PDB file of C-alpha atoms in Angstrom:
ATOM      1  CA  MET A   1      30.088  21.370-167.914  1.00  0.00           C
ATOM      2  CA  LYS A   2      31.984  19.163-165.474  1.00  0.00           C
ATOM      3  CA  THR A   3      30.190  17.128-162.804  1.00  0.00           C
ATOM      4  CA  SER A   4      31.448  15.471-159.629  1.00  0.00           C
ATOM      5  CA  VAL A   5      29.497  13.301-157.207  1.00  0.00           C
ATOM      6  CA  ALA A   6      30.557  13.607-153.571  1.00  0.00           C
ATOM      7  CA  TYR A   7      29.988  10.823-151.084  1.00  0.00           C
ATOM      8  CA  ASP A   8      27.797  12.990-148.835  1.00  0.00           C
ATOM      9  CA  TYR A   9      27.033  16.599-147.886  1.00  0.00           C
ATOM     10  CA  ARG A  10      30.199  16.943-145.795  1.00  0.00           C
ATOM     11  CA  ASP A  11      32.340  15.688-148.654  1.00  0.00           C
ATOM     12  CA  MET A  12      30.585  18.022-151.111  1.00  0.00           C
ATOM     13  CA  SER A  13      31.174  20.987-148.791  1.00  0.00           C
ATOM     14  CA  LYS A  14      34.859  20.175-148.441  1.00  0.00           C
ATOM     15  CA  MET A  15      35.299  19.813-152.195  1.00  0.00           C
ATOM     16  CA  ALA A  16      33.607  23.170-152.755  1.00  0.00           C
ATOM     17  CA  ALA A  17      35.643  24.908-150.042  1.00  0.00           C
ATOM     18  CA  LYS A  18      38.875  23.558-151.510  1.00  0.00           C
ATOM     19  CA  MET A  19      37.966  24.949-154.909  1.00  0.00           C
ATOM     20  CA  VAL A  20      37.297  28.374-153.370  1.00  0.00           C
ATOM     21  CA  ALA A  21      40.472  28.252-151.260  1.00  0.00           C
ATOM     22  CA  ASP A  22      42.612  27.224-154.234  1.00  0.00           C
ATOM     23  CA  ALA A  23      41.184  30.127-156.245  1.00  0.00           C
ATOM     24  CA  ILE A  24      41.963  32.626-153.455  1.00  0.00           C
ATOM     25  CA  ARG A  25      45.496  31.317-152.996  1.00  0.00           C
ATOM     26  CA  ALA A  26      46.092  31.617-156.738  1.00  0.00           C
ATOM     27  CA  ARG A  27      44.549  35.108-156.839  1.00  0.00           C
ATOM     28  CA  PRO A  28      44.439  36.827-153.421  1.00  0.00           C
ATOM     29  CA  ASN A  29      42.296  39.697-154.763  1.00  0.00           C
ATOM     30  CA  LEU A  30      39.673  37.289-156.078  1.00  0.00           C
ATOM     31  CA  VAL A  31      36.184  38.590-156.890  1.00  0.00           C
ATOM     32  CA  LEU A  32      33.917  35.951-155.378  1.00  0.00           C
ATOM     33  CA  GLY A  33      30.212  35.526-156.061  1.00  0.00           C
ATOM     34  CA  LEU A  34      28.319  34.049-153.120  1.00  0.00           C
ATOM     35  CA  ALA A  35      25.044  32.215-152.561  1.00  0.00           C
ATOM     36  CA  THR A  36      22.812  31.633-149.550  1.00  0.00           C
ATOM     37  CA  GLY A  37      20.382  28.940-148.431  1.00  0.00           C
ATOM     38  CA  GLY A  38      21.062  25.609-146.775  1.00  0.00           C
ATOM     39  CA  THR A  39      23.340  24.152-149.453  1.00  0.00           C
ATOM     40  CA  PRO A  40      26.481  26.323-149.015  1.00  0.00           C
ATOM     41  CA  LEU A  41      26.458  26.344-145.198  1.00  0.00           C
ATOM     42  CA  GLY A  42      28.900  23.438-144.981  1.00  0.00           C
ATOM     43  CA  MET A  43      31.220  25.126-147.470  1.00  0.00           C
ATOM     44  CA  TYR A  44      31.219  28.328-145.407  1.00  0.00           C
ATOM     45  CA  LYS A  45      31.948  26.346-142.255  1.00  0.00           C
ATOM     46  CA  GLU A  46      34.930  24.676-143.919  1.00  0.00           C
ATOM     47  CA  LEU A  47      36.229  28.002-145.269  1.00  0.00           C
ATOM     48  CA  ILE A  48      36.045  29.427-141.754  1.00  0.00           C
ATOM     49  CA  ARG A  49      38.050  26.464-140.489  1.00  0.00           C
ATOM     50  CA  MET A  50      40.630  27.030-143.222  1.00  0.00           C
ATOM     51  CA  HIS A  51      40.880  30.687-142.257  1.00  0.00           C
ATOM     52  CA  ILE A  52      41.384  29.923-138.552  1.00  0.00           C
ATOM     53  CA  GLU A  53      43.561  26.828-138.810  1.00  0.00           C
ATOM     54  CA  GLU A  54      45.362  27.266-142.123  1.00  0.00           C
ATOM     55  CA  GLY A  55      45.540  31.043-142.461  1.00  0.00           C
ATOM     56  CA  LEU A  56      43.355  31.311-145.550  1.00  0.00           C
ATOM     57  CA  ASP A  57      43.374  35.048-146.152  1.00  0.00           C
ATOM     58  CA  PHE A  58      40.260  36.891-147.351  1.00  0.00           C
ATOM     59  CA  SER A  59      41.625  40.397-146.756  1.00  0.00           C
ATOM     60  CA  GLN A  60      41.880  41.259-150.454  1.00  0.00           C
ATOM     61  CA  VAL A  61      38.794  39.352-151.592  1.00  0.00           C
ATOM     62  CA  THR A  62      35.739  41.216-152.917  1.00  0.00           C
ATOM     63  CA  THR A  63      32.354  39.503-152.669  1.00  0.00           C
ATOM     64  CA  PHE A  64      29.058  39.926-154.505  1.00  0.00           C
ATOM     65  CA  ASN A  65      25.941  38.108-153.353  1.00  0.00           C
ATOM     66  CA  LEU A  66      23.378  36.833-155.801  1.00  0.00           C
ATOM     67  CA  ASP A  67      20.157  38.031-154.249  1.00  0.00           C
ATOM     68  CA  GLU A  68      18.098  39.425-151.391  1.00  0.00           C
ATOM     69  CA  PHE A  69      14.437  39.529-150.409  1.00  0.00           C
ATOM     70  CA  CYS A  70      12.557  42.765-151.072  1.00  0.00           C
ATOM     71  CA  GLY A  71      11.160  44.671-148.117  1.00  0.00           C
ATOM     72  CA  ILE A  72      13.500  43.175-145.511  1.00  0.00           C
ATOM     73  CA  SER A  73      16.048  45.368-143.727  1.00  0.00           C
ATOM     74  CA  PRO A  74      19.692  44.212-143.651  1.00  0.00           C
ATOM     75  CA  ASP A  75      19.572  43.592-139.885  1.00  0.00           C
ATOM     76  CA  ASN A  76      16.453  41.401-140.113  1.00  0.00           C
ATOM     77  CA  LYS A  77      17.367  37.841-139.127  1.00  0.00           C
ATOM     78  CA  HIS A  78      15.736  36.579-142.332  1.00  0.00           C
ATOM     79  CA  SER A  79      17.757  38.834-144.633  1.00  0.00           C
ATOM     80  CA  TYR A  80      20.573  37.367-146.664  1.00  0.00           C
ATOM     81  CA  ARG A  81      22.976  39.986-145.325  1.00  0.00           C
ATOM     82  CA  TYR A  82      22.240  38.718-141.823  1.00  0.00           C
ATOM     83  CA  TYR A  83      22.723  35.152-143.057  1.00  0.00           C
ATOM     84  CA  MET A  84      26.083  35.996-144.615  1.00  0.00           C
ATOM     85  CA  CYS A  85      27.329  37.811-141.520  1.00  0.00           C
ATOM     86  CA  GLN A  86      26.245  35.072-139.124  1.00  0.00           C
ATOM     87  CA  ASN A  87      27.479  32.180-141.234  1.00  0.00           C
ATOM     88  CA  PHE A  88      30.589  33.611-142.853  1.00  0.00           C
ATOM     89  CA  PHE A  89      31.651  37.257-142.780  1.00  0.00           C
ATOM     90  CA  ASN A  90      31.785  37.580-138.984  1.00  0.00           C
ATOM     91  CA  HIS A  91      34.273  34.712-138.843  1.00  0.00           C
ATOM     92  CA  VAL A  92      36.771  35.597-141.591  1.00  0.00           C
ATOM     93  CA  ASN A  93      38.728  38.721-142.554  1.00  0.00           C
ATOM     94  CA  VAL A  94      36.780  39.962-145.566  1.00  0.00           C
ATOM     95  CA  LYS A  95      36.826  43.761-145.303  1.00  0.00           C
ATOM     96  CA  PRO A  96      33.323  45.235-144.840  1.00  0.00           C
ATOM     97  CA  GLU A  97      33.940  47.712-147.660  1.00  0.00           C
ATOM     98  CA  ASN A  98      34.564  44.789-150.027  1.00  0.00           C
ATOM     99  CA  ILE A  99      31.191  43.142-149.333  1.00  0.00           C
ATOM    100  CA  TYR A 100      28.332  43.767-151.770  1.00  0.00           C
ATOM    101  CA  ILE A 101      24.832  42.399-151.133  1.00  0.00           C
ATOM    102  CA  PRO A 102      21.598  43.606-152.757  1.00  0.00           C
ATOM    103  CA  ASP A 103      19.578  45.969-150.555  1.00  0.00           C
ATOM    104  CA  GLY A 104      15.971  44.852-150.319  1.00  0.00           C
ATOM    105  CA  LYS A 105      15.034  48.145-148.648  1.00  0.00           C
ATOM    106  CA  ALA A 106      16.620  50.413-151.247  1.00  0.00           C
ATOM    107  CA  GLU A 107      14.610  53.587-151.743  1.00  0.00           C
ATOM    108  CA  ASP A 108      14.807  53.286-155.530  1.00  0.00           C
ATOM    109  CA  ILE A 109      15.178  49.559-156.201  1.00  0.00           C
ATOM    110  CA  GLU A 110      15.355  49.902-159.991  1.00  0.00           C
ATOM    111  CA  GLU A 111      18.251  52.356-159.701  1.00  0.00           C
ATOM    112  CA  PHE A 112      19.877  50.140-157.088  1.00  0.00           C
ATOM    113  CA  CYS A 113      19.766  47.208-159.532  1.00  0.00           C
ATOM    114  CA  ARG A 114      21.435  49.294-162.242  1.00  0.00           C
ATOM    115  CA  GLU A 115      24.105  50.439-159.781  1.00  0.00           C
ATOM    116  CA  TYR A 116      24.720  46.854-158.631  1.00  0.00           C
ATOM    117  CA  ASP A 117      25.478  45.842-162.221  1.00  0.00           C
ATOM    118  CA  ARG A 118      27.721  48.877-162.652  1.00  0.00           C
ATOM    119  CA  LYS A 119      29.652  47.917-159.516  1.00  0.00           C
ATOM    120  CA  ILE A 120      30.153  44.360-160.793  1.00  0.00           C
ATOM    121  CA  GLU A 121      31.410  45.782-164.100  1.00  0.00           C
ATOM    122  CA  GLU A 122      33.743  48.161-162.259  1.00  0.00           C
ATOM    123  CA  LEU A 123      35.267  45.618-159.863  1.00  0.00           C
ATOM    124  CA  GLY A 124      34.735  42.438-161.831  1.00  0.00           C
ATOM    125  CA  PRO A 125      34.362  40.281-163.679  1.00  0.00           C
ATOM    126  CA  ILE A 126      33.485  37.815-160.936  1.00  0.00           C
ATOM    127  CA  ASP A 127      36.247  35.205-160.897  1.00  0.00           C
ATOM    128  CA  LEU A 128      34.275  32.426-159.205  1.00  0.00           C
ATOM    129  CA  GLN A 129      30.514  32.336-158.704  1.00  0.00           C
ATOM    130  CA  ILE A 130      28.941  29.922-156.233  1.00  0.00           C
ATOM    131  CA  LEU A 131      25.398  28.830-157.118  1.00  0.00           C
ATOM    132  CA  GLY A 132      22.724  26.676-155.583  1.00  0.00           C
ATOM    133  CA  ILE A 133      19.763  25.367-157.530  1.00  0.00           C
ATOM    134  CA  GLY A 134      16.083  25.561-156.674  1.00  0.00           C
ATOM    135  CA  ARG A 135      13.794  22.569-157.004  1.00  0.00           C
ATOM    136  CA  ASN A 136      12.296  24.302-160.048  1.00  0.00           C
ATOM    137  CA  GLY A 137      15.726  24.873-161.591  1.00  0.00           C
ATOM    138  CA  HIS A 138      16.237  28.518-160.632  1.00  0.00           C
ATOM    139  CA  ILE A 139      19.710  29.933-160.072  1.00  0.00           C
ATOM    140  CA  GLY A 140      19.886  33.065-157.987  1.00  0.00           C
ATOM    141  CA  PHE A 141      16.217  33.921-158.010  1.00  0.00           C
ATOM    142  CA  ASN A 142      15.991  33.676-161.801  1.00  0.00           C
ATOM    143  CA  GLU A 143      12.763  31.708-161.917  1.00  0.00           C
ATOM    144  CA  PRO A 144      11.516  29.596-164.854  1.00  0.00           C
ATOM    145  CA  ALA A 145       9.714  31.855-167.330  1.00  0.00           C
ATOM    146  CA  ASP A 146       9.086  32.432-171.017  1.00  0.00           C
ATOM    147  CA  ARG A 147      11.819  35.079-170.950  1.00  0.00           C
ATOM    148  CA  LEU A 148      14.709  35.638-168.541  1.00  0.00           C
ATOM    149  CA  LYS A 149      16.199  39.021-167.721  1.00  0.00           C
ATOM    150  CA  VAL A 150      19.871  39.661-168.319  1.00  0.00           C
ATOM    151  CA  ASP A 151      20.482  42.353-165.700  1.00  0.00           C
ATOM    152  CA  THR A 152      19.985  42.542-161.944  1.00  0.00           C
ATOM    153  CA  HIS A 153      16.259  42.986-161.386  1.00  0.00           C
ATOM    154  CA  VAL A 154      13.268  42.547-159.118  1.00  0.00           C
ATOM    155  CA  VAL A 155      11.542  39.210-159.591  1.00  0.00           C
ATOM    156  CA  THR A 156       8.211  37.863-158.397  1.00  0.00           C
ATOM    157  CA  LEU A 157       9.052  34.566-156.704  1.00  0.00           C
ATOM    158  CA  ALA A 158       7.471  31.330-157.880  1.00  0.00           C
ATOM    159  CA  GLU A 159       4.999  29.668-155.532  1.00  0.00           C
ATOM    160  CA  GLU A 160       7.332  26.696-155.125  1.00  0.00           C
ATOM    161  CA  THR A 161      10.171  29.025-154.104  1.00  0.00           C
ATOM    162  CA  ILE A 162       7.919  30.780-151.607  1.00  0.00           C
ATOM    163  CA  ARG A 163       6.921  27.442-150.077  1.00  0.00           C
ATOM    164  CA  ASP A 164      10.513  26.201-149.896  1.00  0.00           C
ATOM    165  CA  ASN A 165      11.812  29.384-148.275  1.00  0.00           C
ATOM    166  CA  GLY A 166       8.783  30.020-146.091  1.00  0.00           C
ATOM    167  CA  SER A 167       9.907  27.299-143.702  1.00  0.00           C
ATOM    168  CA  PHE A 168      12.834  29.518-142.646  1.00  0.00           C
ATOM    169  CA  PHE A 169      10.446  32.203-141.367  1.00  0.00           C
ATOM    170  CA  ASP A 170       8.771  32.137-137.966  1.00  0.00           C
ATOM    171  CA  ASP A 171       5.505  32.653-139.826  1.00  0.00           C
ATOM    172  CA  PRO A 172       5.555  31.372-143.429  1.00  0.00           C
ATOM    173  CA  LEU A 173       3.099  34.139-144.320  1.00  0.00           C
ATOM    174  CA  ASP A 174       5.917  36.639-143.652  1.00  0.00           C
ATOM    175  CA  MET A 175       7.890  35.212-146.560  1.00  0.00           C
ATOM    176  CA  PRO A 176       8.372  38.009-149.136  1.00  0.00           C
ATOM    177  CA  LYS A 177       6.861  37.511-152.555  1.00  0.00           C
ATOM    178  CA  LYS A 178       9.567  39.455-154.383  1.00  0.00           C
ATOM    179  CA  ALA A 179      13.346  39.548-154.411  1.00  0.00           C
ATOM    180  CA  ILE A 180      16.288  41.281-156.066  1.00  0.00           C
ATOM    181  CA  THR A 181      18.428  38.884-158.074  1.00  0.00           C
ATOM    182  CA  MET A 182      21.544  39.084-160.171  1.00  0.00           C
ATOM    183  CA  GLY A 183      20.492  38.393-163.753  1.00  0.00           C
ATOM    184  CA  LEU A 184      21.677  35.652-166.075  1.00  0.00           C
ATOM    185  CA  GLY A 185      23.935  38.155-167.826  1.00  0.00           C
ATOM    186  CA  ALA A 186      26.179  38.798-164.835  1.00  0.00           C
ATOM    187  CA  ILE A 187      26.166  35.112-163.900  1.00  0.00           C
ATOM    188  CA  MET A 188      27.194  34.031-167.390  1.00  0.00           C
ATOM    189  CA  LYS A 189      29.984  36.642-167.519  1.00  0.00           C
ATOM    190  CA  THR A 190      31.740  35.094-164.525  1.00  0.00           C
ATOM    191  CA  LYS A 191      35.034  33.362-165.257  1.00  0.00           C
ATOM    192  CA  LYS A 192      34.165  30.173-163.379  1.00  0.00           C
ATOM    193  CA  ILE A 193      30.922  28.798-161.926  1.00  0.00           C
ATOM    194  CA  LEU A 194      30.485  26.229-159.180  1.00  0.00           C
ATOM    195  CA  LEU A 195      26.963  24.886-158.698  1.00  0.00           C
ATOM    196  CA  LEU A 196      26.243  22.866-155.545  1.00  0.00           C
ATOM    197  CA  ALA A 197      23.307  20.495-155.019  1.00  0.00           C
ATOM    198  CA  ASN A 198      22.549  18.218-152.112  1.00  0.00           C
ATOM    199  CA  GLY A 199      19.756  16.058-150.762  1.00  0.00           C
ATOM    200  CA  ARG A 200      16.922  14.025-152.217  1.00  0.00           C
ATOM    201  CA  LYS A 201      14.820  17.157-152.715  1.00  0.00           C
ATOM    202  CA  LYS A 202      17.178  18.173-155.524  1.00  0.00           C
ATOM    203  CA  ALA A 203      17.389  14.750-157.200  1.00  0.00           C
ATOM    204  CA  THR A 204      14.561  15.268-159.701  1.00  0.00           C
ATOM    205  CA  ILE A 205      15.734  18.660-160.940  1.00  0.00           C
ATOM    206  CA  MET A 206      19.339  17.461-161.193  1.00  0.00           C
ATOM    207  CA  ALA A 207      18.182  14.475-163.230  1.00  0.00           C
ATOM    208  CA  SER A 208      16.319  16.823-165.589  1.00  0.00           C
ATOM    209  CA  LEU A 209      19.302  19.123-165.891  1.00  0.00           C
ATOM    210  CA  LEU A 210      21.850  16.395-166.534  1.00  0.00           C
ATOM    211  CA  LYS A 211      19.772  14.086-168.710  1.00  0.00           C
ATOM    212  CA  ASP A 212      18.056  16.487-171.108  1.00  0.00           C
ATOM    213  CA  ARG A 213      21.160  18.581-171.939  1.00  0.00           C
ATOM    214  CA  HIS A 214      19.290  21.365-173.666  1.00  0.00           C
ATOM    215  CA  VAL A 215      18.950  25.043-172.846  1.00  0.00           C
ATOM    216  CA  THR A 216      15.554  26.423-171.921  1.00  0.00           C
ATOM    217  CA  THR A 217      14.244  29.389-169.979  1.00  0.00           C
ATOM    218  CA  LYS A 218      11.954  26.909-168.220  1.00  0.00           C
ATOM    219  CA  LEU A 219      15.060  25.536-166.485  1.00  0.00           C
ATOM    220  CA  PRO A 220      17.359  28.529-165.864  1.00  0.00           C
ATOM    221  CA  ALA A 221      20.222  26.354-164.618  1.00  0.00           C
ATOM    222  CA  SER A 222      20.420  24.812-168.098  1.00  0.00           C
ATOM    223  CA  PHE A 223      22.124  28.001-169.306  1.00  0.00           C
ATOM    224  CA  LEU A 224      25.245  26.763-167.528  1.00  0.00           C
ATOM    225  CA  TYR A 225      25.733  24.456-170.513  1.00  0.00           C
ATOM    226  CA  LEU A 226      26.692  27.595-172.434  1.00  0.00           C
ATOM    227  CA  HIS A 227      29.339  28.640-169.905  1.00  0.00           C
ATOM    228  CA  PRO A 228      32.960  27.789-170.758  1.00  0.00           C
ATOM    229  CA  ASP A 229      33.944  26.777-167.208  1.00  0.00           C
ATOM    230  CA  ALA A 230      31.046  25.485-165.113  1.00  0.00           C
ATOM    231  CA  THR A 231      31.336  22.706-162.537  1.00  0.00           C
ATOM    232  CA  ILE A 232      28.621  20.879-160.596  1.00  0.00           C
ATOM    233  CA  ILE A 233      29.354  19.172-157.294  1.00  0.00           C
ATOM    234  CA  MET A 234      26.467  17.191-155.817  1.00  0.00           C
ATOM    235  CA  ASP A 235      26.134  14.579-153.149  1.00  0.00           C
ATOM    236  CA  ARG A 236      24.902  11.051-153.898  1.00  0.00           C
ATOM    237  CA  GLU A 237      21.348  11.853-152.805  1.00  0.00           C
ATOM    238  CA  ALA A 238      21.068  14.753-155.243  1.00  0.00           C
ATOM    239  CA  ALA A 239      22.704  12.687-157.963  1.00  0.00           C
ATOM    240  CA  GLY A 240      20.521   9.642-157.303  1.00  0.00           C
ATOM    241  CA  GLU A 241      17.944   9.956-160.096  1.00  0.00           C
ATOM    242  CA  ALA A 242      20.513  11.178-162.610  1.00  0.00           C
ATOM    243  CA  LEU A 243      22.715   8.165-161.901  1.00  0.00           C
ATOM    244  CA  GLU A 244      19.730   5.797-162.089  1.00  0.00           C
ATOM    245  CA  ARG A 245      18.682   7.207-165.446  1.00  0.00           C
ATOM    246  CA  LYS A 246      22.239   6.991-166.766  1.00  0.00           C
ATOM    247  CA  THR A 247      22.476   3.371-165.661  1.00  0.00           C
ATOM    248  CA  ALA A 248      19.080   2.545-167.159  1.00  0.00           C
ATOM    249  CA  GLY A 249      20.042   4.199-170.421  1.00  0.00           C
TER     250      GLY A 249
END
């Protein structure tokens, strides 16, 4: 697993966007796995700039998102589909028919999860998967547990995840307790993974991930050590404790 430390959030976002842009230019029909949350916003902003100013073309790109809250309609302002449209899709030329995002209001969610995996198998594998990391080490919404599921599935969110995401809701009590998430199987089958981490809130978990260097279901992101082409880009704040421990050691 390769690691890079960016000077700050803006630098991290630009480095990530360049990696995505280079991948698209090398393979215009790229299958791109996307993440939500605060971390990738700067990357999306830079990709939009590249599209407008440099002609970065998304017209042949297919996208798969990692996750979505259960019980929230796609047009709800707190849904991840809404997030993706507002922060990325509405500003670039990805074709709507090439956009795949879990449906938290699916009538039969279990069947939807199976179909989502089938669609990834049909159109994939995913060439480049963007990941964030939760403060408890989750990737997607694969939470720390005794066992981790391989396939796309419904997960009960950890209390820490609920607290962290509740701040984005007008009323934190409206924060869903369950979500659909791509499983570790689909994530690990991707050709290349890019994990982004920024801010002091992520420093402790990044230190644990980078120092311990062992694989455990209690830290789902640790499975990236088993991937043949995984890269971490983090800003100095997120890298702070890891760098301090390395220096001390």
